Structures are given as structure tokens and as C-alpha cells.
mmCIF file of C-alpha atoms and ligand atoms in Angstrom:
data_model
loop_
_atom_site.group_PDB
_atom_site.id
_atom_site.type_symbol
_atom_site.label_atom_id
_atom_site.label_comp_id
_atom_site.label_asym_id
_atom_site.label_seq_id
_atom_site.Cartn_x
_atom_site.Cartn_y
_atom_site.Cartn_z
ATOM 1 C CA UNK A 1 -16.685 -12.543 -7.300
ATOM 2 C CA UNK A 2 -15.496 -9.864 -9.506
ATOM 3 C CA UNK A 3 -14.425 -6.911 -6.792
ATOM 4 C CA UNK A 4 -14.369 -4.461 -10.002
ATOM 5 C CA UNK A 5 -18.253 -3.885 -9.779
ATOM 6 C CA UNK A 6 -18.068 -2.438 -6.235
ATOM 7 C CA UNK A 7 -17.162 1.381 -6.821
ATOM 8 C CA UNK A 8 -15.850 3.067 -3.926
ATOM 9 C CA UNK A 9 -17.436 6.769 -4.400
ATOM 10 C CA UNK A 10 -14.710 8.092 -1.867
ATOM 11 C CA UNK A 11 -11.978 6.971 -4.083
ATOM 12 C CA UNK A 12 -12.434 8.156 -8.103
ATOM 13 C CA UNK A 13 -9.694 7.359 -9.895
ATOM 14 C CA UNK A 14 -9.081 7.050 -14.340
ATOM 15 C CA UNK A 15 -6.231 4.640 -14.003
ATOM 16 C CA UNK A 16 -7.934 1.951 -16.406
ATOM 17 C CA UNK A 17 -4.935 -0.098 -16.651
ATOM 18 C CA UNK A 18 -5.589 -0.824 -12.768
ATOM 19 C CA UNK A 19 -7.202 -4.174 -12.026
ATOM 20 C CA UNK A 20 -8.748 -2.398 -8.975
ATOM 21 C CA UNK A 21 -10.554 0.015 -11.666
ATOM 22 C CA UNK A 22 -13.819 -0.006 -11.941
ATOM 23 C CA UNK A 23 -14.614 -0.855 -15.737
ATOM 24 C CA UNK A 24 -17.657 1.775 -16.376
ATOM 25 C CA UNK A 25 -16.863 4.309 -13.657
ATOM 26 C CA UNK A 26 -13.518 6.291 -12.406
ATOM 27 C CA UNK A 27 -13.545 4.970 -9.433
ATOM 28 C CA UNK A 28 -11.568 2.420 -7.117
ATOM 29 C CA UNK A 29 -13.419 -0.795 -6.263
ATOM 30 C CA UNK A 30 -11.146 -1.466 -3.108
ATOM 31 C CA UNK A 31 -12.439 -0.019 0.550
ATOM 32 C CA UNK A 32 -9.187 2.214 0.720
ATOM 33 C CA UNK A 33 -5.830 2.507 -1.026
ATOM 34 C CA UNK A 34 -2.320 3.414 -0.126
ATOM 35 C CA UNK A 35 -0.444 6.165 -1.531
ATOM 36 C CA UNK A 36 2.735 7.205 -1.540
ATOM 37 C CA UNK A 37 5.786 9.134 -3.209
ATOM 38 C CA UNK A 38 9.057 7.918 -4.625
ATOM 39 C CA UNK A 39 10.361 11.371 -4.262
ATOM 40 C CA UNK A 40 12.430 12.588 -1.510
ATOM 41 C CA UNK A 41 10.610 16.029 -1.490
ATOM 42 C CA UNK A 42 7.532 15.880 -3.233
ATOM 43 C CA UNK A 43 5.994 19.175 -4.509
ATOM 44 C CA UNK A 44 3.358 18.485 -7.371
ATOM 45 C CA UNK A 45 1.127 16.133 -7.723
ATOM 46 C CA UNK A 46 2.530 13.811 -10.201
ATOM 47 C CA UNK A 47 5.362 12.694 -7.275
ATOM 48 C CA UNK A 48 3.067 10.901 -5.755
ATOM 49 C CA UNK A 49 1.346 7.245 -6.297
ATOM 50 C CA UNK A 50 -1.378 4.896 -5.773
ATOM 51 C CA UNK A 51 0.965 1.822 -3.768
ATOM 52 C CA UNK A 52 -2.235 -0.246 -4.089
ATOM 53 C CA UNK A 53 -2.188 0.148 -8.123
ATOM 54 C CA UNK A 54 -2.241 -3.667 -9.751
ATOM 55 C CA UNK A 55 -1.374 -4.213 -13.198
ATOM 56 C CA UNK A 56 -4.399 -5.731 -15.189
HETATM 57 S S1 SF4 B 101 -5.806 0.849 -6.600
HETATM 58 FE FE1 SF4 B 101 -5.188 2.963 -7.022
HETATM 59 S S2 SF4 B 101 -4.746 3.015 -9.210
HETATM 60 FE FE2 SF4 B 101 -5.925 1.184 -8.804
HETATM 61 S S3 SF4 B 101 -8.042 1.768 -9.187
HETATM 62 FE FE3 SF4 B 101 -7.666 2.041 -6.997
HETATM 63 S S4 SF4 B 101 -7.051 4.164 -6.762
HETATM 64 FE FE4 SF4 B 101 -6.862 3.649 -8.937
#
């Protein structure tokens, strides 16, 4: 079962590289993700991260 054809319309998302992308759409396939920071005081929005990002 392919789990890429099941977009999650709660979650849109243009990471492509993802293997949790959905091909067609920008959105997540998964039911809900984790994310996180690898900053110790995050204040924009590119400190944080998608911790349930796969590499293709
Ligand atoms: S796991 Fe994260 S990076 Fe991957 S498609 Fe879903 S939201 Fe995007």
C-alpha cells in the first residue's frame, strides 16, 4: 500500500524530497507529524522542523 496517496488536508506541506509527501499535492500523507527545533531559542520560522521528515 503506497501511504503517499492518502493526503492529510490538516497537514500541507512542499517538502517533495519527503517520502511522507504526497506526489501531486502539498500535503502530508501521515495522520500527524512531529515538529520540533534544534535551536535553543527559536524566533523565526525556519528554526523549526518536521521530526517526522523521511528522506525519499
Ligand atoms: S513528514 Fe513532515 S516533511 Fe514529510 S511530508 Fe509530512 S509534513 Fe512534510
Amino acid at each position: 500500500m503506497n501511504s503517499n496517496e492518502n493526503a492529510n488536508h490538516c497537514i500541507a506541506c512542499t517538502v517533495e524530497q519527503c517520502a511522507h509527501h504526497c506526489k501531486s499535492d502539498n500535503y502530508c500523507s501521515l495522520d500527524r507529524i512531529l515538529v520540533g527545533t534544534h535551536e535553543y531559542n527559536p524566533t523565526e520560522d525556519s528554526c523549526t522542523d518536521c521530526k517526522s521528515f523521511v528522506k525519499k
